[in-house]
Amino acid sequence: MKAERSSGAWTWLPLGLVLALVGPGCGGSLPVRQQAYAPQKTEKTFEAEFPQVWGGIEKALEKQRVVKRDPDEVTPTELKKLTVRTAETDWVYGQSRDKYVEFQIEGMPKRKPLGLRYKVQVEARKVLGGVLVRVGTSEEVEQLGTDGSSRGYSRIDQPDTSLAHDLLEKIQLSLY
């Protein structure tokens, strides 16, 4: 009696081997590296009234497109009574400060900073003695192929905390 070959996993094995061997060579992305910096503060309590702090947040975000506020529209009287308000920006495009790819030219190591896009989420919460402002960022970096072409953006698990810290500094400056 002859053993028959099943049409299960064995028929897919040659295709899987071809894809595994050819896949990385055509269209792969260079690995993203991250410069090790000390994390910076992403929250701060401002010793001011809620309307003043929220005005500082709006001033700090004036060059960015805010796509969501919660609550959306408030009168000056309602703003005085609020204890929590949030805002979120649209994508902001720029160059990463801490993420890069490494490559070599003529045996010399080189670094190229990656393109970056990020969204900012701001929460202002009234606390005893002031307003606590928390800033979060959702960050994506550009993936580069081995030929330097863009492969789109991918989400980063460890966003650059200096972006949030810079916004807190802008809020602080706008309060003066």
PDB file of N, CA and C in Angstrom, residues 41-140:
ATOM      1  N   LYS A  41       9.227  65.346  32.332  1.00  0.00           N
ATOM      2  CA  LYS A  41       7.892  65.423  32.920  1.00  0.00           C
ATOM      3  C   LYS A  41       6.832  65.604  31.844  1.00  0.00           C
ATOM      4  N   THR A  42       5.722  64.911  32.036  1.00  0.00           N
ATOM      5  CA  THR A  42       4.594  65.043  31.116  1.00  0.00           C
ATOM      6  C   THR A  42       3.354  65.587  31.831  1.00  0.00           C
ATOM      7  N   GLU A  43       3.522  66.003  33.078  1.00  0.00           N
ATOM      8  CA  GLU A  43       2.421  66.633  33.809  1.00  0.00           C
ATOM      9  C   GLU A  43       2.984  67.675  34.764  1.00  0.00           C
ATOM     10  N   LYS A  44       2.138  68.675  35.035  1.00  0.00           N
ATOM     11  CA  LYS A  44       2.572  69.757  35.907  1.00  0.00           C
ATOM     12  C   LYS A  44       1.343  70.414  36.516  1.00  0.00           C
ATOM     13  N   THR A  45       1.465  70.819  37.787  1.00  0.00           N
ATOM     14  CA  THR A  45       0.393  71.558  38.449  1.00  0.00           C
ATOM     15  C   THR A  45       0.726  73.039  38.400  1.00  0.00           C
ATOM     16  N   PHE A  46      -0.182  73.813  37.808  1.00  0.00           N
ATOM     17  CA  PHE A  46      -0.018  75.256  37.700  1.00  0.00           C
ATOM     18  C   PHE A  46      -0.835  75.921  38.803  1.00  0.00           C
ATOM     19  N   GLU A  47      -0.216  76.838  39.525  1.00  0.00           N
ATOM     20  CA  GLU A  47      -0.904  77.557  40.605  1.00  0.00           C
ATOM     21  C   GLU A  47      -1.645  78.745  40.012  1.00  0.00           C
ATOM     22  N   ALA A  48      -2.775  78.447  39.386  1.00  0.00           N
ATOM     23  CA  ALA A  48      -3.606  79.474  38.767  1.00  0.00           C
ATOM     24  C   ALA A  48      -5.028  78.955  38.692  1.00  0.00           C
ATOM     25  N   GLU A  49      -5.945  79.828  38.321  1.00  0.00           N
ATOM     26  CA  GLU A  49      -7.344  79.439  38.178  1.00  0.00           C
ATOM     27  C   GLU A  49      -7.533  78.672  36.865  1.00  0.00           C
ATOM     28  N   PHE A  50      -8.569  77.844  36.835  1.00  0.00           N
ATOM     29  CA  PHE A  50      -8.839  77.001  35.676  1.00  0.00           C
ATOM     30  C   PHE A  50      -8.949  77.803  34.366  1.00  0.00           C
ATOM     31  N   PRO A  51      -9.707  78.905  34.312  1.00  0.00           N
ATOM     32  CA  PRO A  51      -9.802  79.659  33.052  1.00  0.00           C
ATOM     33  C   PRO A  51      -8.456  80.194  32.556  1.00  0.00           C
ATOM     34  N   GLN A  52      -7.586  80.613  33.488  1.00  0.00           N
ATOM     35  CA  GLN A  52      -6.262  81.100  33.082  1.00  0.00           C
ATOM     36  C   GLN A  52      -5.424  79.974  32.494  1.00  0.00           C
ATOM     37  N   VAL A  53      -5.431  78.821  33.152  1.00  0.00           N
ATOM     38  CA  VAL A  53      -4.637  77.683  32.673  1.00  0.00           C
ATOM     39  C   VAL A  53      -5.174  77.216  31.327  1.00  0.00           C
ATOM     40  N   TRP A  54      -6.496  77.123  31.192  1.00  0.00           N
ATOM     41  CA  TRP A  54      -7.044  76.684  29.908  1.00  0.00           C
ATOM     42  C   TRP A  54      -6.706  77.693  28.807  1.00  0.00           C
ATOM     43  N   GLY A  55      -6.711  78.968  29.133  1.00  0.00           N
ATOM     44  CA  GLY A  55      -6.288  79.985  28.163  1.00  0.00           C
ATOM     45  C   GLY A  55      -4.836  79.778  27.743  1.00  0.00           C
ATOM     46  N   GLY A  56      -3.991  79.389  28.704  1.00  0.00           N
ATOM     47  CA  GLY A  56      -2.589  79.088  28.385  1.00  0.00           C
ATOM     48  C   GLY A  56      -2.461  77.867  27.493  1.00  0.00           C
ATOM     49  N   ILE A  57      -3.310  76.871  27.725  1.00  0.00           N
ATOM     50  CA  ILE A  57      -3.307  75.672  26.877  1.00  0.00           C
ATOM     51  C   ILE A  57      -3.705  76.047  25.453  1.00  0.00           C
ATOM     52  N   GLU A  58      -4.768  76.834  25.319  1.00  0.00           N
ATOM     53  CA  GLU A  58      -5.215  77.262  23.987  1.00  0.00           C
ATOM     54  C   GLU A  58      -4.127  78.069  23.280  1.00  0.00           C
ATOM     55  N   LYS A  59      -3.445  78.928  24.026  1.00  0.00           N
ATOM     56  CA  LYS A  59      -2.359  79.739  23.451  1.00  0.00           C
ATOM     57  C   LYS A  59      -1.213  78.830  22.993  1.00  0.00           C
ATOM     58  N   ALA A  60      -0.868  77.829  23.803  1.00  0.00           N
ATOM     59  CA  ALA A  60       0.229  76.916  23.467  1.00  0.00           C
ATOM     60  C   ALA A  60      -0.112  76.047  22.259  1.00  0.00           C
ATOM     61  N   LEU A  61      -1.403  75.781  22.052  1.00  0.00           N
ATOM     62  CA  LEU A  61      -1.834  74.935  20.931  1.00  0.00           C
ATOM     63  C   LEU A  61      -2.284  75.732  19.712  1.00  0.00           C
ATOM     64  N   GLU A  62      -2.115  77.059  19.719  1.00  0.00           N
ATOM     65  CA  GLU A  62      -2.675  77.877  18.651  1.00  0.00           C
ATOM     66  C   GLU A  62      -2.102  77.578  17.262  1.00  0.00           C
ATOM     67  N   LYS A  63      -0.899  77.054  17.169  1.00  0.00           N
ATOM     68  CA  LYS A  63      -0.307  76.742  15.863  1.00  0.00           C
ATOM     69  C   LYS A  63      -0.624  75.317  15.404  1.00  0.00           C
ATOM     70  N   GLN A  64      -1.357  74.589  16.240  1.00  0.00           N
ATOM     71  CA  GLN A  64      -1.748  73.229  15.889  1.00  0.00           C
ATOM     72  C   GLN A  64      -3.256  73.187  15.711  1.00  0.00           C
ATOM     73  N   ARG A  65      -3.711  72.247  14.917  1.00  0.00           N
ATOM     74  CA  ARG A  65      -5.148  72.101  14.689  1.00  0.00           C
ATOM     75  C   ARG A  65      -5.744  71.221  15.777  1.00  0.00           C
ATOM     76  N   VAL A  66      -6.591  71.809  16.611  1.00  0.00           N
ATOM     77  CA  VAL A  66      -7.270  71.054  17.659  1.00  0.00           C
ATOM     78  C   VAL A  66      -8.516  70.436  17.041  1.00  0.00           C
ATOM     79  N   VAL A  67      -8.612  69.105  17.093  1.00  0.00           N
ATOM     80  CA  VAL A  67      -9.733  68.403  16.457  1.00  0.00           C
ATOM     81  C   VAL A  67     -10.825  68.014  17.448  1.00  0.00           C
ATOM     82  N   LYS A  68     -10.493  68.026  18.745  1.00  0.00           N
ATOM     83  CA  LYS A  68     -11.502  67.623  19.721  1.00  0.00           C
ATOM     84  C   LYS A  68     -11.253  68.333  21.042  1.00  0.00           C
ATOM     85  N   ARG A  69     -12.328  68.893  21.589  1.00  0.00           N
ATOM     86  CA  ARG A  69     -12.321  69.446  22.938  1.00  0.00           C
ATOM     87  C   ARG A  69     -13.507  68.827  23.681  1.00  0.00           C
ATOM     88  N   ASP A  70     -13.320  68.542  24.963  1.00  0.00           N
ATOM     89  CA  ASP A  70     -14.423  67.985  25.739  1.00  0.00           C
ATOM     90  C   ASP A  70     -14.485  68.707  27.077  1.00  0.00           C
ATOM     91  N   PRO A  71     -15.496  69.479  27.359  1.00  0.00           N
ATOM     92  CA  PRO A  71     -16.611  69.848  26.491  1.00  0.00           C
ATOM     93  C   PRO A  71     -16.151  70.769  25.361  1.00  0.00           C
ATOM     94  N   ASP A  72     -16.898  70.697  24.258  1.00  0.00           N
ATOM     95  CA  ASP A  72     -16.490  71.404  23.051  1.00  0.00           C
ATOM     96  C   ASP A  72     -16.590  72.916  23.186  1.00  0.00           C
ATOM     97  N   GLU A  73     -17.773  73.415  23.391  1.00  0.00           N
ATOM     98  CA  GLU A  73     -18.003  74.865  23.506  1.00  0.00           C
ATOM     99  C   GLU A  73     -18.394  75.199  24.933  1.00  0.00           C
ATOM    100  N   VAL A  74     -17.723  76.172  25.527  1.00  0.00           N
ATOM    101  CA  VAL A  74     -18.092  76.625  26.865  1.00  0.00           C
ATOM    102  C   VAL A  74     -18.058  78.149  26.909  1.00  0.00           C
ATOM    103  N   THR A  75     -18.950  78.712  27.676  1.00  0.00           N
ATOM    104  CA  THR A  75     -18.961  80.158  27.887  1.00  0.00           C
ATOM    105  C   THR A  75     -17.949  80.479  28.984  1.00  0.00           C
ATOM    106  N   PRO A  76     -17.553  81.742  29.119  1.00  0.00           N
ATOM    107  CA  PRO A  76     -16.630  82.106  30.205  1.00  0.00           C
ATOM    108  C   PRO A  76     -17.157  81.740  31.594  1.00  0.00           C
ATOM    109  N   THR A  77     -18.466  81.844  31.785  1.00  0.00           N
ATOM    110  CA  THR A  77     -19.058  81.478  33.072  1.00  0.00           C
ATOM    111  C   THR A  77     -18.955  79.971  33.305  1.00  0.00           C
ATOM    112  N   GLU A  78     -19.229  79.182  32.272  1.00  0.00           N
ATOM    113  CA  GLU A  78     -19.118  77.719  32.393  1.00  0.00           C
ATOM    114  C   GLU A  78     -17.673  77.290  32.611  1.00  0.00           C
ATOM    115  N   LEU A  79     -16.726  77.998  31.987  1.00  0.00           N
ATOM    116  CA  LEU A  79     -15.304  77.662  32.128  1.00  0.00           C
ATOM    117  C   LEU A  79     -14.855  77.824  33.579  1.00  0.00           C
ATOM    118  N   LYS A  80     -15.403  78.817  34.278  1.00  0.00           N
ATOM    119  CA  LYS A  80     -15.053  79.015  35.685  1.00  0.00           C
ATOM    120  C   LYS A  80     -15.539  77.857  36.558  1.00  0.00           C
ATOM    121  N   LYS A  81     -16.624  77.193  36.147  1.00  0.00           N
ATOM    122  CA  LYS A  81     -17.204  76.108  36.929  1.00  0.00           C
ATOM    123  C   LYS A  81     -16.634  74.734  36.564  1.00  0.00           C
ATOM    124  N   LEU A  82     -15.928  74.652  35.441  1.00  0.00           N
ATOM    125  CA  LEU A  82     -15.384  73.359  35.002  1.00  0.00           C
ATOM    126  C   LEU A  82     -14.306  72.862  35.946  1.00  0.00           C
ATOM    127  N   THR A  83     -14.236  71.549  36.085  1.00  0.00           N
ATOM    128  CA  THR A  83     -13.154  70.940  36.873  1.00  0.00           C
ATOM    129  C   THR A  83     -12.237  70.089  36.000  1.00  0.00           C
ATOM    130  N   VAL A  84     -12.740  69.679  34.816  1.00  0.00           N
ATOM    131  CA  VAL A  84     -11.938  68.872  33.885  1.00  0.00           C
ATOM    132  C   VAL A  84     -12.271  69.300  32.461  1.00  0.00           C
ATOM    133  N   ARG A  85     -11.232  69.417  31.633  1.00  0.00           N
ATOM    134  CA  ARG A  85     -11.434  69.663  30.206  1.00  0.00           C
ATOM    135  C   ARG A  85     -10.270  69.034  29.454  1.00  0.00           C
ATOM    136  N   THR A  86     -10.562  68.496  28.279  1.00  0.00           N
ATOM    137  CA  THR A  86      -9.525  67.845  27.475  1.00  0.00           C
ATOM    138  C   THR A  86      -9.506  68.414  26.068  1.00  0.00           C
ATOM    139  N   ALA A  87      -8.380  68.218  25.393  1.00  0.00           N
ATOM    140  CA  ALA A  87      -8.231  68.619  23.999  1.00  0.00           C
ATOM    141  C   ALA A  87      -7.301  67.627  23.306  1.00  0.00           C
ATOM    142  N   GLU A  88      -7.517  67.455  22.018  1.00  0.00           N
ATOM    143  CA  GLU A  88      -6.653  66.587  21.211  1.00  0.00           C
ATOM    144  C   GLU A  88      -6.369  67.274  19.888  1.00  0.00           C
ATOM    145  N   THR A  89      -5.120  67.195  19.438  1.00  0.00           N
ATOM    146  CA  THR A  89      -4.735  67.820  18.180  1.00  0.00           C
ATOM    147  C   THR A  89      -4.776  66.805  17.039  1.00  0.00           C
ATOM    148  N   ASP A  90      -4.725  67.342  15.834  1.00  0.00           N
ATOM    149  CA  ASP A  90      -4.556  66.526  14.642  1.00  0.00           C
ATOM    150  C   ASP A  90      -3.075  66.156  14.550  1.00  0.00           C
ATOM    151  N   TRP A  91      -2.696  65.405  13.531  1.00  0.00           N
ATOM    152  CA  TRP A  91      -1.295  65.021  13.356  1.00  0.00           C
ATOM    153  C   TRP A  91      -0.430  66.261  13.144  1.00  0.00           C
ATOM    154  N   VAL A  92       0.694  66.286  13.826  1.00  0.00           N
ATOM    155  CA  VAL A  92       1.710  67.316  13.650  1.00  0.00           C
ATOM    156  C   VAL A  92       2.909  66.600  13.039  1.00  0.00           C
ATOM    157  N   TYR A  93       3.417  67.132  11.934  1.00  0.00           N
ATOM    158  CA  TYR A  93       4.524  66.481  11.227  1.00  0.00           C
ATOM    159  C   TYR A  93       5.829  67.196  11.514  1.00  0.00           C
ATOM    160  N   GLY A  94       6.900  66.436  11.612  1.00  0.00           N
ATOM    161  CA  GLY A  94       8.215  67.005  11.851  1.00  0.00           C
ATOM    162  C   GLY A  94       9.284  65.944  11.748  1.00  0.00           C
ATOM    163  N   GLN A  95      10.402  66.208  12.413  1.00  0.00           N
ATOM    164  CA  GLN A  95      11.531  65.283  12.425  1.00  0.00           C
ATOM    165  C   GLN A  95      11.751  64.813  13.858  1.00  0.00           C
ATOM    166  N   SER A  96      11.976  63.534  14.015  1.00  0.00           N
ATOM    167  CA  SER A  96      12.167  62.961  15.345  1.00  0.00           C
ATOM    168  C   SER A  96      13.463  63.469  15.962  1.00  0.00           C
ATOM    169  N   ARG A  97      13.421  63.673  17.268  1.00  0.00           N
ATOM    170  CA  ARG A  97      14.608  64.102  18.006  1.00  0.00           C
ATOM    171  C   ARG A  97      15.423  62.911  18.504  1.00  0.00           C
ATOM    172  N   ASP A  98      14.750  61.757  18.676  1.00  0.00           N
ATOM    173  CA  ASP A  98      15.436  60.643  19.314  1.00  0.00           C
ATOM    174  C   ASP A  98      15.378  59.326  18.543  1.00  0.00           C
ATOM    175  N   LYS A  99      14.704  59.294  17.406  1.00  0.00           N
ATOM    176  CA  LYS A  99      14.606  58.049  16.642  1.00  0.00           C
ATOM    177  C   LYS A  99      15.290  58.217  15.295  1.00  0.00           C
ATOM    178  N   TYR A 100      16.032  57.184  14.903  1.00  0.00           N
ATOM    179  CA  TYR A 100      16.855  57.277  13.709  1.00  0.00           C
ATOM    180  C   TYR A 100      17.111  55.885  13.146  1.00  0.00           C
ATOM    181  N   VAL A 101      17.684  55.849  11.958  1.00  0.00           N
ATOM    182  CA  VAL A 101      18.189  54.597  11.392  1.00  0.00           C
ATOM    183  C   VAL A 101      19.690  54.750  11.192  1.00  0.00           C
ATOM    184  N   GLU A 102      20.381  53.634  11.264  1.00  0.00           N
ATOM    185  CA  GLU A 102      21.823  53.629  11.046  1.00  0.00           C
ATOM    186  C   GLU A 102      22.126  52.917   9.740  1.00  0.00           C
ATOM    187  N   PHE A 103      23.158  53.420   9.042  1.00  0.00           N
ATOM    188  CA  PHE A 103      23.610  52.804   7.805  1.00  0.00           C
ATOM    189  C   PHE A 103      25.090  53.130   7.632  1.00  0.00           C
ATOM    190  N   GLN A 104      25.697  52.557   6.608  1.00  0.00           N
ATOM    191  CA  GLN A 104      27.116  52.816   6.368  1.00  0.00           C
ATOM    192  C   GLN A 104      27.334  53.258   4.932  1.00  0.00           C
ATOM    193  N   ILE A 105      28.251  54.192   4.773  1.00  0.00           N
ATOM    194  CA  ILE A 105      28.708  54.624   3.450  1.00  0.00           C
ATOM    195  C   ILE A 105      30.226  54.525   3.458  1.00  0.00           C
ATOM    196  N   GLU A 106      30.749  53.729   2.557  1.00  0.00           N
ATOM    197  CA  GLU A 106      32.190  53.515   2.469  1.00  0.00           C
ATOM    198  C   GLU A 106      32.784  53.083   3.815  1.00  0.00           C
ATOM    199  N   GLY A 107      32.050  52.255   4.544  1.00  0.00           N
ATOM    200  CA  GLY A 107      32.526  51.745   5.818  1.00  0.00           C
ATOM    201  C   GLY A 107      32.368  52.698   6.987  1.00  0.00           C
ATOM    202  N   MET A 108      31.863  53.897   6.739  1.00  0.00           N
ATOM    203  CA  MET A 108      31.675  54.884   7.803  1.00  0.00           C
ATOM    204  C   MET A 108      30.227  54.840   8.293  1.00  0.00           C
ATOM    205  N   PRO A 109      30.016  54.705   9.608  1.00  0.00           N
ATOM    206  CA  PRO A 109      28.648  54.670  10.126  1.00  0.00           C
ATOM    207  C   PRO A 109      27.987  56.044  10.035  1.00  0.00           C
ATOM    208  N   LYS A 110      26.722  56.056   9.663  1.00  0.00           N
ATOM    209  CA  LYS A 110      25.928  57.285   9.533  1.00  0.00           C
ATOM    210  C   LYS A 110      24.597  57.084  10.233  1.00  0.00           C
ATOM    211  N   ARG A 111      23.963  58.192  10.593  1.00  0.00           N
ATOM    212  CA  ARG A 111      22.623  58.187  11.182  1.00  0.00           C
ATOM    213  C   ARG A 111      21.735  59.128  10.392  1.00  0.00           C
ATOM    214  N   LYS A 112      20.481  58.711  10.238  1.00  0.00           N
ATOM    215  CA  LYS A 112      19.500  59.583   9.595  1.00  0.00           C
ATOM    216  C   LYS A 112      18.303  59.686  10.527  1.00  0.00           C
ATOM    217  N   PRO A 113      17.977  60.920  10.993  1.00  0.00           N
ATOM    218  CA  PRO A 113      16.777  61.076  11.819  1.00  0.00           C
ATOM    219  C   PRO A 113      15.541  60.745  10.990  1.00  0.00           C
ATOM    220  N   LEU A 114      14.545  60.202  11.643  1.00  0.00           N
ATOM    221  CA  LEU A 114      13.332  59.773  10.945  1.00  0.00           C
ATOM    222  C   LEU A 114      12.269  60.858  10.956  1.00  0.00           C
ATOM    223  N   GLY A 115      11.414  60.799   9.950  1.00  0.00           N
ATOM    224  CA  GLY A 115      10.241  61.650   9.938  1.00  0.00           C
ATOM    225  C   GLY A 115       9.325  61.230  11.072  1.00  0.00           C
ATOM    226  N   LEU A 116       8.543  62.172  11.560  1.00  0.00           N
ATOM    227  CA  LEU A 116       7.723  61.940  12.739  1.00  0.00           C
ATOM    228  C   LEU A 116       6.365  62.579  12.542  1.00  0.00           C
ATOM    229  N   ARG A 117       5.339  61.942  13.077  1.00  0.00           N
ATOM    230  CA  ARG A 117       4.043  62.592  13.227  1.00  0.00           C
ATOM    231  C   ARG A 117       3.495  62.187  14.584  1.00  0.00           C
ATOM    232  N   TYR A 118       2.852  63.155  15.228  1.00  0.00           N
ATOM    233  CA  TYR A 118       2.331  62.884  16.556  1.00  0.00           C
ATOM    234  C   TYR A 118       1.057  63.681  16.803  1.00  0.00           C
ATOM    235  N   LYS A 119       0.243  63.153  17.713  1.00  0.00           N
ATOM    236  CA  LYS A 119      -0.954  63.829  18.199  1.00  0.00           C
ATOM    237  C   LYS A 119      -0.728  64.120  19.673  1.00  0.00           C
ATOM    238  N   VAL A 120      -1.283  65.234  20.121  1.00  0.00           N
ATOM    239  CA  VAL A 120      -1.157  65.626  21.516  1.00  0.00           C
ATOM    240  C   VAL A 120      -2.529  65.533  22.177  1.00  0.00           C
ATOM    241  N   GLN A 121      -2.571  64.912  23.359  1.00  0.00           N
ATOM    242  CA  GLN A 121      -3.779  64.873  24.171  1.00  0.00           C
ATOM    243  C   GLN A 121      -3.470  65.629  25.464  1.00  0.00           C
ATOM    244  N   VAL A 122      -4.298  66.632  25.761  1.00  0.00           N
ATOM    245  CA  VAL A 122      -4.100  67.458  26.948  1.00  0.00           C
ATOM    246  C   VAL A 122      -5.312  67.302  27.860  1.00  0.00           C
ATOM    247  N   GLU A 123      -5.047  67.103  29.139  1.00  0.00           N
ATOM    248  CA  GLU A 123      -6.113  67.061  30.135  1.00  0.00           C
ATOM    249  C   GLU A 123      -5.782  68.071  31.220  1.00  0.00           C
ATOM    250  N   ALA A 124      -6.730  68.960  31.507  1.00  0.00           N
ATOM    251  CA  ALA A 124      -6.602  69.915  32.606  1.00  0.00           C
ATOM    252  C   ALA A 124      -7.623  69.510  33.663  1.00  0.00           C
ATOM    253  N   ARG A 125      -7.154  69.363  34.902  1.00  0.00           N
ATOM    254  CA  ARG A 125      -8.014  68.920  36.006  1.00  0.00           C
ATOM    255  C   ARG A 125      -7.763  69.821  37.209  1.00  0.00           C
ATOM    256  N   LYS A 126      -8.842  70.397  37.731  1.00  0.00           N
ATOM    257  CA  LYS A 126      -8.731  71.252  38.904  1.00  0.00           C
ATOM    258  C   LYS A 126      -8.371  70.400  40.115  1.00  0.00           C
ATOM    259  N   VAL A 127      -7.326  70.830  40.838  1.00  0.00           N
ATOM    260  CA  VAL A 127      -6.892  70.155  42.056  1.00  0.00           C
ATOM    261  C   VAL A 127      -6.726  71.214  43.142  1.00  0.00           C
ATOM    262  N   LEU A 128      -6.536  70.788  44.356  1.00  0.00           N
ATOM    263  CA  LEU A 128      -6.326  71.705  45.459  1.00  0.00           C
ATOM    264  C   LEU A 128      -5.077  72.542  45.201  1.00  0.00           C
ATOM    265  N   GLY A 129      -5.225  73.832  45.118  1.00  0.00           N
ATOM    266  CA  GLY A 129      -4.088  74.728  44.929  1.00  0.00           C
ATOM    267  C   GLY A 129      -3.778  75.068  43.487  1.00  0.00           C
ATOM    268  N   GLY A 130      -4.519  74.532  42.514  1.00  0.00           N
ATOM    269  CA  GLY A 130      -4.226  74.869  41.125  1.00  0.00           C
ATOM    270  C   GLY A 130      -4.902  73.952  40.129  1.00  0.00           C
ATOM    271  N   VAL A 131      -4.227  73.785  38.996  1.00  0.00           N
ATOM    272  CA  VAL A 131      -4.751  72.951  37.912  1.00  0.00           C
ATOM    273  C   VAL A 131      -3.645  72.005  37.459  1.00  0.00           C
ATOM    274  N   LEU A 132      -3.946  70.712  37.509  1.00  0.00           N
ATOM    275  CA  LEU A 132      -3.009  69.692  37.036  1.00  0.00           C
ATOM    276  C   LEU A 132      -3.215  69.513  35.539  1.00  0.00           C
ATOM    277  N   VAL A 133      -2.132  69.656  34.777  1.00  0.00           N
ATOM    278  CA  VAL A 133      -2.192  69.481  33.322  1.00  0.00           C
ATOM    279  C   VAL A 133      -1.348  68.265  32.969  1.00  0.00           C
ATOM    280  N   ARG A 134      -1.982  67.313  32.295  1.00  0.00           N
ATOM    281  CA  ARG A 134      -1.297  66.111  31.812  1.00  0.00           C
ATOM    282  C   ARG A 134      -1.261  66.166  30.289  1.00  0.00           C
ATOM    283  N   VAL A 135      -0.099  65.866  29.732  1.00  0.00           N
ATOM    284  CA  VAL A 135       0.070  65.877  28.279  1.00  0.00           C
ATOM    285  C   VAL A 135       0.531  64.495  27.841  1.00  0.00           C
ATOM    286  N   GLY A 136      -0.213  63.915  26.923  1.00  0.00           N
ATOM    287  CA  GLY A 136       0.163  62.632  26.343  1.00  0.00           C
ATOM    288  C   GLY A 136       0.378  62.802  24.844  1.00  0.00           C
ATOM    289  N   THR A 137       1.192  61.951  24.280  1.00  0.00           N
ATOM    290  CA  THR A 137       1.419  62.000  22.834  1.00  0.00           C
ATOM    291  C   THR A 137       1.257  60.607  22.245  1.00  0.00           C
ATOM    292  N   SER A 138       0.671  60.561  21.060  1.00  0.00           N
ATOM    293  CA  SER A 138       0.624  59.347  20.246  1.00  0.00           C
ATOM    294  C   SER A 138       1.591  59.606  19.102  1.00  0.00           C
ATOM    295  N   GLU A 139       2.628  58.805  19.015  1.00  0.00           N
ATOM    296  CA  GLU A 139       3.714  59.083  18.081  1.00  0.00           C
ATOM    297  C   GLU A 139       3.871  57.973  17.053  1.00  0.00           C
ATOM    298  N   GLU A 140       4.118  58.370  15.821  1.00  0.00           N
ATOM    299  CA  GLU A 140       4.435  57.439  14.746  1.00  0.00           C
ATOM    300  C   GLU A 140       5.671  57.944  14.026  1.00  0.00           C
TER     301      GLU A 140
END
